Amino acid sequence: MAANKHRTSLKDLAQELGVSIATVSRALRNSPEIGKEMQAKVKELAQRLNYRPNPFAQSLRKEAPKIIGVVVPNLVTHYYAAVLDGIENEAQRAGYSVISANSHEDFEAEARAIDNFIGLHVEGIVACLSQSTTDYSHFEEIVQMGIPLVFFGRTCLSDCFSSVTANGDEAAQQATQHLIDTGSRRIAFIGGPNHLDMVRRRKHGYLEALRENRIPIERDLVVCGKIDYQVALEATIGLLQRADRPDAILAFNDIITFAAFTAIKQLNLRIPADVALIGFTDDAHAAYVTPRMSAIVDQSHLMGVTACRLLLKNIAGDKKIYKEIVPQQLVIRDTSAKRQG
């Protein structure tokens, strides 16, 4: 019964006919680039499946606005909100409006958002992959359609799209080195799904620091699972209840960082005397917990500005693929040093 409620999209028509979304879109607009026979096939299928163009998108096209679509995995976190703020500021300066979509870390929601942006005829898209995205076909369609797109944070199809990322490998190595220099030896890494390039970069930096200091790598101390507060909380508790528990934790992002922080507190362990902690998180939240959090801080607003600038270049006709890196900053406070100096 649920299938009857699904509104037929351009993507549905394209899949049924075995052609690209761009072909369907052009056929429905009577584009001379599409042959009469294909136009007829598309229109017949559209009528049969009760395809209805999005009236909002049509009204937008009549007014010819300049719109950028942005899809993020979790809009309620400070990181993504700050990136979006940077994108909006830069877009506004250039005379563009921004429509944002929250994928809620879900592949299907991300794909729908991209499909909706195509239907709205946005000028370009800025995107960060959801943690469950391993199929990139919706982005391959963007390549075929020639729609400008820039990734930030978590990326894919690096040969096709420009991207803005942080130097997570260097920052993780620097943070791990700080933990070693101040007395930690059994350092755990709690991360997200291994298929995400952001996770791989940060884990690589952590492992490099261990190797350089000739500290044995213990696989049991590397926990990479779902980016979820409860999952991270339980994973941290599991690590800390071991007889050979870690004496420090490097946490992948803000959600995992504060889950780890809570787990240490729940077990009545002292930070940093029993367990030191450094997290990739935003500076504001890190500064206002007790003890104050040592943190690897993104320049998230600058990431948004940079991503939008690259997209505007692309929209203006620049076809070069850019790889911009916005450096992170290690801020040492009270949770990381077992000994000073």
PDB file of C-alpha atoms in Angstrom, residues 210 237 269:
ATOM      1  CA  LEU A 210      51.868   5.157  17.748  1.00  0.00           C
ATOM      2  CA  ILE A 237      32.113   1.696  28.754  1.00  0.00           C
ATOM      3  CA  LEU A 269      37.088   7.508  36.671  1.00  0.00           C
TER       4      LEU A 269
END
